Amino acid sequence: MISHTDRRTAALRPDLLGTRFEFNTPWVVVTGAPSSGKTTVLERLRQLGLAYNSEIARVFIEQELSKGRNLQEIRADEGQFQLGLIKAKLSLERETPQDKFALFDRAMPDSVTYYRVAGLDPNEALPYCFHFHYNTVFLFDRLPLQLDHARTEDDKTAEFLDVWLERDYRALGYEVVRVPAMTIEERTHLILQNLQARGLL
């Protein structure tokens, strides 16, 4: 039996990684460890006319908190919580036009890495990653960590996420574009330049 620790760094199964993607899309993913500043930049992009799909985990947690549940209750069964997020992500992706540009705050491969964090087998999340192939993945470098009620990761976990998000996206065949720790405007400009160069804008 694989231990909790081993699951965090478990290799992704080659037979699963060989799965063909069902649909190629012009979708773009913005991801990163907590407090990487991605949501702030996404909000700036929204102001410039590029709407984005909010992070599913944050939306789900906010909804449950509004029902009177606390964070401990919401995440009491981490396996069920993570599976619920996968189902919600899949539903969102299926509702998104496959031939039109779309911007996502995190995407399905993030679940592979978050399964690791939870001590779950990342290969259980892997099959869900092959429904849709994204055009571009931006990974934001870390900024100083700021905790809030919807963000529960500590600094050590944030460092783990920073490393393994890149590894897991790359394992799925994605080129990962790192966004350095710069000003909001500089990061926004970098993304817009990259999207224009790829013919997505």
PDB file of N, CA and C in Angstrom, residues 19-82:
ATOM      1  N   THR A  19      -2.828   8.773 -22.812  1.00  0.00           N
ATOM      2  CA  THR A  19      -4.202   9.014 -23.253  1.00  0.00           C
ATOM      3  C   THR A  19      -4.256  10.201 -24.217  1.00  0.00           C
ATOM      4  N   ARG A  20      -5.053  10.075 -25.263  1.00  0.00           N
ATOM      5  CA  ARG A  20      -5.212  11.179 -26.213  1.00  0.00           C
ATOM      6  C   ARG A  20      -6.247  12.167 -25.691  1.00  0.00           C
ATOM      7  N   PHE A  21      -5.996  13.453 -25.915  1.00  0.00           N
ATOM      8  CA  PHE A  21      -6.969  14.480 -25.533  1.00  0.00           C
ATOM      9  C   PHE A  21      -8.173  14.408 -26.466  1.00  0.00           C
ATOM     10  N   GLU A  22      -9.358  14.611 -25.905  1.00  0.00           N
ATOM     11  CA  GLU A  22     -10.577  14.555 -26.717  1.00  0.00           C
ATOM     12  C   GLU A  22     -10.738  15.804 -27.586  1.00  0.00           C
ATOM     13  N   PHE A  23     -10.450  16.983 -27.005  1.00  0.00           N
ATOM     14  CA  PHE A  23     -10.657  18.238 -27.732  1.00  0.00           C
ATOM     15  C   PHE A  23      -9.478  19.185 -27.522  1.00  0.00           C
ATOM     16  N   ASN A  24      -8.995  19.770 -28.614  1.00  0.00           N
ATOM     17  CA  ASN A  24      -8.009  20.846 -28.527  1.00  0.00           C
ATOM     18  C   ASN A  24      -8.760  22.171 -28.469  1.00  0.00           C
ATOM     19  N   THR A  25      -8.368  23.046 -27.573  1.00  0.00           N
ATOM     20  CA  THR A  25      -9.084  24.307 -27.387  1.00  0.00           C
ATOM     21  C   THR A  25      -8.111  25.492 -27.411  1.00  0.00           C
ATOM     22  N   PRO A  26      -8.636  26.706 -27.620  1.00  0.00           N
ATOM     23  CA  PRO A  26      -7.815  27.913 -27.505  1.00  0.00           C
ATOM     24  C   PRO A  26      -7.843  28.478 -26.079  1.00  0.00           C
ATOM     25  N   TRP A  27      -8.131  27.635 -25.115  1.00  0.00           N
ATOM     26  CA  TRP A  27      -8.250  28.079 -23.725  1.00  0.00           C
ATOM     27  C   TRP A  27      -6.882  28.325 -23.099  1.00  0.00           C
ATOM     28  N   VAL A  28      -6.863  29.238 -22.146  1.00  0.00           N
ATOM     29  CA  VAL A  28      -5.630  29.618 -21.459  1.00  0.00           C
ATOM     30  C   VAL A  28      -5.818  29.449 -19.959  1.00  0.00           C
ATOM     31  N   VAL A  29      -4.814  28.868 -19.316  1.00  0.00           N
ATOM     32  CA  VAL A  29      -4.859  28.612 -17.873  1.00  0.00           C
ATOM     33  C   VAL A  29      -3.851  29.504 -17.163  1.00  0.00           C
ATOM     34  N   VAL A  30      -4.298  30.098 -16.062  1.00  0.00           N
ATOM     35  CA  VAL A  30      -3.396  30.829 -15.170  1.00  0.00           C
ATOM     36  C   VAL A  30      -3.391  30.082 -13.844  1.00  0.00           C
ATOM     37  N   THR A  31      -2.227  29.621 -13.431  1.00  0.00           N
ATOM     38  CA  THR A  31      -2.134  28.848 -12.196  1.00  0.00           C
ATOM     39  C   THR A  31      -0.929  29.310 -11.384  1.00  0.00           C
ATOM     40  N   GLY A  32      -0.781  28.736 -10.212  1.00  0.00           N
ATOM     41  CA  GLY A  32       0.332  29.096  -9.341  1.00  0.00           C
ATOM     42  C   GLY A  32       0.013  28.744  -7.905  1.00  0.00           C
ATOM     43  N   ALA A  33       1.017  28.791  -7.062  1.00  0.00           N
ATOM     44  CA  ALA A  33       0.831  28.528  -5.639  1.00  0.00           C
ATOM     45  C   ALA A  33      -0.004  29.647  -5.020  1.00  0.00           C
ATOM     46  N   PRO A  34      -0.556  29.422  -3.822  1.00  0.00           N
ATOM     47  CA  PRO A  34      -1.282  30.494  -3.133  1.00  0.00           C
ATOM     48  C   PRO A  34      -0.407  31.733  -2.980  1.00  0.00           C
ATOM     49  N   SER A  35      -1.023  32.891  -3.053  1.00  0.00           N
ATOM     50  CA  SER A  35      -0.329  34.182  -2.938  1.00  0.00           C
ATOM     51  C   SER A  35       0.698  34.401  -4.040  1.00  0.00           C
ATOM     52  N   SER A  36       0.412  33.862  -5.210  1.00  0.00           N
ATOM     53  CA  SER A  36       1.297  34.117  -6.351  1.00  0.00           C
ATOM     54  C   SER A  36       0.875  35.375  -7.101  1.00  0.00           C
ATOM     55  N   GLY A  37      -0.280  35.921  -6.746  1.00  0.00           N
ATOM     56  CA  GLY A  37      -0.755  37.149  -7.380  1.00  0.00           C
ATOM     57  C   GLY A  37      -1.548  36.935  -8.646  1.00  0.00           C
ATOM     58  N   LYS A  38      -1.894  35.682  -8.950  1.00  0.00           N
ATOM     59  CA  LYS A  38      -2.572  35.395 -10.217  1.00  0.00           C
ATOM     60  C   LYS A  38      -3.962  36.024 -10.293  1.00  0.00           C
ATOM     61  N   THR A  39      -4.718  35.977  -9.206  1.00  0.00           N
ATOM     62  CA  THR A  39      -6.084  36.500  -9.242  1.00  0.00           C
ATOM     63  C   THR A  39      -6.086  38.014  -9.425  1.00  0.00           C
ATOM     64  N   THR A  40      -5.120  38.700  -8.828  1.00  0.00           N
ATOM     65  CA  THR A  40      -5.009  40.151  -8.995  1.00  0.00           C
ATOM     66  C   THR A  40      -4.772  40.503 -10.458  1.00  0.00           C
ATOM     67  N   VAL A  41      -3.895  39.754 -11.111  1.00  0.00           N
ATOM     68  CA  VAL A  41      -3.615  39.997 -12.532  1.00  0.00           C
ATOM     69  C   VAL A  41      -4.821  39.616 -13.391  1.00  0.00           C
ATOM     70  N   LEU A  42      -5.498  38.539 -13.036  1.00  0.00           N
ATOM     71  CA  LEU A  42      -6.702  38.157 -13.772  1.00  0.00           C
ATOM     72  C   LEU A  42      -7.769  39.245 -13.672  1.00  0.00           C
ATOM     73  N   GLU A  43      -7.873  39.877 -12.510  1.00  0.00           N
ATOM     74  CA  GLU A  43      -8.824  40.979 -12.349  1.00  0.00           C
ATOM     75  C   GLU A  43      -8.427  42.163 -13.224  1.00  0.00           C
ATOM     76  N   ARG A  44      -7.135  42.400 -13.342  1.00  0.00           N
ATOM     77  CA  ARG A  44      -6.660  43.475 -14.228  1.00  0.00           C
ATOM     78  C   ARG A  44      -6.986  43.136 -15.682  1.00  0.00           C
ATOM     79  N   LEU A  45      -6.817  41.882 -16.062  1.00  0.00           N
ATOM     80  CA  LEU A  45      -7.169  41.457 -17.418  1.00  0.00           C
ATOM     81  C   LEU A  45      -8.670  41.598 -17.662  1.00  0.00           C
ATOM     82  N   ARG A  46      -9.458  41.327 -16.618  1.00  0.00           N
ATOM     83  CA  ARG A  46     -10.912  41.500 -16.747  1.00  0.00           C
ATOM     84  C   ARG A  46     -11.244  42.971 -17.032  1.00  0.00           C
ATOM     85  N   GLN A  47     -10.560  43.866 -16.327  1.00  0.00           N
ATOM     86  CA  GLN A  47     -10.773  45.302 -16.547  1.00  0.00           C
ATOM     87  C   GLN A  47     -10.442  45.706 -17.980  1.00  0.00           C
ATOM     88  N   LEU A  48      -9.523  44.966 -18.582  1.00  0.00           N
ATOM     89  CA  LEU A  48      -9.113  45.249 -19.962  1.00  0.00           C
ATOM     90  C   LEU A  48      -9.978  44.519 -20.990  1.00  0.00           C
ATOM     91  N   GLY A  49     -11.005  43.806 -20.494  1.00  0.00           N
ATOM     92  CA  GLY A  49     -11.952  43.158 -21.397  1.00  0.00           C
ATOM     93  C   GLY A  49     -11.810  41.661 -21.552  1.00  0.00           C
ATOM     94  N   LEU A  50     -10.881  41.046 -20.802  1.00  0.00           N
ATOM     95  CA  LEU A  50     -10.703  39.593 -20.877  1.00  0.00           C
ATOM     96  C   LEU A  50     -11.314  38.939 -19.632  1.00  0.00           C
ATOM     97  N   ALA A  51     -12.564  38.529 -19.740  1.00  0.00           N
ATOM     98  CA  ALA A  51     -13.223  37.873 -18.613  1.00  0.00           C
ATOM     99  C   ALA A  51     -12.574  36.522 -18.359  1.00  0.00           C
ATOM    100  N   TYR A  52     -12.660  36.044 -17.115  1.00  0.00           N
ATOM    101  CA  TYR A  52     -12.067  34.746 -16.794  1.00  0.00           C
ATOM    102  C   TYR A  52     -13.007  33.928 -15.929  1.00  0.00           C
ATOM    103  N   ASN A  53     -12.793  32.618 -15.940  1.00  0.00           N
ATOM    104  CA  ASN A  53     -13.549  31.700 -15.093  1.00  0.00           C
ATOM    105  C   ASN A  53     -12.849  31.603 -13.746  1.00  0.00           C
ATOM    106  N   SER A  54     -13.562  31.943 -12.681  1.00  0.00           N
ATOM    107  CA  SER A  54     -12.976  31.988 -11.345  1.00  0.00           C
ATOM    108  C   SER A  54     -12.546  30.610 -10.864  1.00  0.00           C
ATOM    109  N   GLU A  55     -11.626  30.608  -9.910  1.00  0.00           N
ATOM    110  CA  GLU A  55     -11.134  29.359  -9.329  1.00  0.00           C
ATOM    111  C   GLU A  55     -12.281  28.609  -8.660  1.00  0.00           C
ATOM    112  N   ILE A  56     -12.501  27.374  -9.086  1.00  0.00           N
ATOM    113  CA  ILE A  56     -13.631  26.577  -8.609  1.00  0.00           C
ATOM    114  C   ILE A  56     -13.575  26.365  -7.100  1.00  0.00           C
ATOM    115  N   ALA A  57     -12.403  26.078  -6.557  1.00  0.00           N
ATOM    116  CA  ALA A  57     -12.292  25.795  -5.120  1.00  0.00           C
ATOM    117  C   ALA A  57     -12.742  26.986  -4.297  1.00  0.00           C
ATOM    118  N   ARG A  58     -12.309  28.173  -4.687  1.00  0.00           N
ATOM    119  CA  ARG A  58     -12.683  29.377  -3.942  1.00  0.00           C
ATOM    120  C   ARG A  58     -14.186  29.618  -4.016  1.00  0.00           C
ATOM    121  N   VAL A  59     -14.764  29.469  -5.203  1.00  0.00           N
ATOM    122  CA  VAL A  59     -16.207  29.660  -5.377  1.00  0.00           C
ATOM    123  C   VAL A  59     -16.977  28.663  -4.521  1.00  0.00           C
ATOM    124  N   PHE A  60     -16.551  27.395  -4.555  1.00  0.00           N
ATOM    125  CA  PHE A  60     -17.224  26.343  -3.793  1.00  0.00           C
ATOM    126  C   PHE A  60     -17.157  26.624  -2.290  1.00  0.00           C
ATOM    127  N   ILE A  61     -15.971  26.976  -1.802  1.00  0.00           N
ATOM    128  CA  ILE A  61     -15.801  27.244  -0.371  1.00  0.00           C
ATOM    129  C   ILE A  61     -16.644  28.442   0.056  1.00  0.00           C
ATOM    130  N   GLU A  62     -16.645  29.498  -0.734  1.00  0.00           N
ATOM    131  CA  GLU A  62     -17.440  30.689  -0.407  1.00  0.00           C
ATOM    132  C   GLU A  62     -18.930  30.337  -0.339  1.00  0.00           C
ATOM    133  N   GLN A  63     -19.389  29.500  -1.270  1.00  0.00           N
ATOM    134  CA  GLN A  63     -20.800  29.093  -1.275  1.00  0.00           C
ATOM    135  C   GLN A  63     -21.152  28.312  -0.013  1.00  0.00           C
ATOM    136  N   GLU A  64     -20.265  27.389   0.371  1.00  0.00           N
ATOM    137  CA  GLU A  64     -20.526  26.569   1.550  1.00  0.00           C
ATOM    138  C   GLU A  64     -20.452  27.391   2.834  1.00  0.00           C
ATOM    139  N   LEU A  65     -19.530  28.343   2.904  1.00  0.00           N
ATOM    140  CA  LEU A  65     -19.441  29.225   4.073  1.00  0.00           C
ATOM    141  C   LEU A  65     -20.713  30.051   4.225  1.00  0.00           C
ATOM    142  N   SER A  66     -21.280  30.461   3.100  1.00  0.00           N
ATOM    143  CA  SER A  66     -22.507  31.264   3.142  1.00  0.00           C
ATOM    144  C   SER A  66     -23.700  30.457   3.654  1.00  0.00           C
ATOM    145  N   LYS A  67     -23.579  29.123   3.627  1.00  0.00           N
ATOM    146  CA  LYS A  67     -24.633  28.244   4.146  1.00  0.00           C
ATOM    147  C   LYS A  67     -24.481  27.995   5.641  1.00  0.00           C
ATOM    148  N   GLY A  68     -23.422  28.566   6.236  1.00  0.00           N
ATOM    149  CA  GLY A  68     -23.214  28.415   7.668  1.00  0.00           C
ATOM    150  C   GLY A  68     -22.226  27.332   8.058  1.00  0.00           C
ATOM    151  N   ARG A  69     -21.649  26.648   7.069  1.00  0.00           N
ATOM    152  CA  ARG A  69     -20.642  25.628   7.370  1.00  0.00           C
ATOM    153  C   ARG A  69     -19.299  26.301   7.608  1.00  0.00           C
ATOM    154  N   ASN A  70     -18.447  25.663   8.425  1.00  0.00           N
ATOM    155  CA  ASN A  70     -17.098  26.206   8.596  1.00  0.00           C
ATOM    156  C   ASN A  70     -16.120  25.425   7.723  1.00  0.00           C
ATOM    157  N   LEU A  71     -14.902  25.931   7.645  1.00  0.00           N
ATOM    158  CA  LEU A  71     -13.907  25.347   6.746  1.00  0.00           C
ATOM    159  C   LEU A  71     -13.575  23.908   7.114  1.00  0.00           C
ATOM    160  N   GLN A  72     -13.550  23.616   8.422  1.00  0.00           N
ATOM    161  CA  GLN A  72     -13.248  22.256   8.875  1.00  0.00           C
ATOM    162  C   GLN A  72     -14.318  21.274   8.399  1.00  0.00           C
ATOM    163  N   GLU A  73     -15.573  21.702   8.444  1.00  0.00           N
ATOM    164  CA  GLU A  73     -16.663  20.844   7.977  1.00  0.00           C
ATOM    165  C   GLU A  73     -16.595  20.640   6.459  1.00  0.00           C
ATOM    166  N   ILE A  74     -16.301  21.712   5.751  1.00  0.00           N
ATOM    167  CA  ILE A  74     -16.256  21.650   4.289  1.00  0.00           C
ATOM    168  C   ILE A  74     -15.184  20.679   3.809  1.00  0.00           C
ATOM    169  N   ARG A  75     -14.038  20.675   4.527  1.00  0.00           N
ATOM    170  CA  ARG A  75     -12.906  19.861   4.081  1.00  0.00           C
ATOM    171  C   ARG A  75     -12.645  18.675   5.004  1.00  0.00           C
ATOM    172  N   ALA A  76     -13.684  18.240   5.712  1.00  0.00           N
ATOM    173  CA  ALA A  76     -13.518  17.117   6.643  1.00  0.00           C
ATOM    174  C   ALA A  76     -13.089  15.847   5.914  1.00  0.00           C
ATOM    175  N   ASP A  77     -13.673  15.601   4.753  1.00  0.00           N
ATOM    176  CA  ASP A  77     -13.285  14.463   3.911  1.00  0.00           C
ATOM    177  C   ASP A  77     -12.600  15.034   2.681  1.00  0.00           C
ATOM    178  N   GLU A  78     -11.271  15.093   2.714  1.00  0.00           N
ATOM    179  CA  GLU A  78     -10.524  15.758   1.647  1.00  0.00           C
ATOM    180  C   GLU A  78     -10.689  15.057   0.305  1.00  0.00           C
ATOM    181  N   GLY A  79     -10.818  13.729   0.330  1.00  0.00           N
ATOM    182  CA  GLY A  79     -11.011  12.993  -0.911  1.00  0.00           C
ATOM    183  C   GLY A  79     -12.305  13.390  -1.604  1.00  0.00           C
ATOM    184  N   GLN A  80     -13.385  13.474  -0.835  1.00  0.00           N
ATOM    185  CA  GLN A  80     -14.677  13.875  -1.390  1.00  0.00           C
ATOM    186  C   GLN A  80     -14.653  15.331  -1.843  1.00  0.00           C
ATOM    187  N   PHE A  81     -13.961  16.168  -1.074  1.00  0.00           N
ATOM    188  CA  PHE A  81     -13.837  17.582  -1.429  1.00  0.00           C
ATOM    189  C   PHE A  81     -13.128  17.731  -2.775  1.00  0.00           C
ATOM    190  N   GLN A  82     -12.001  17.045  -2.942  1.00  0.00           N
ATOM    191  CA  GLN A  82     -11.240  17.156  -4.188  1.00  0.00           C
ATOM    192  C   GLN A  82     -12.007  16.571  -5.374  1.00  0.00           C
TER     193      GLN A  82
END
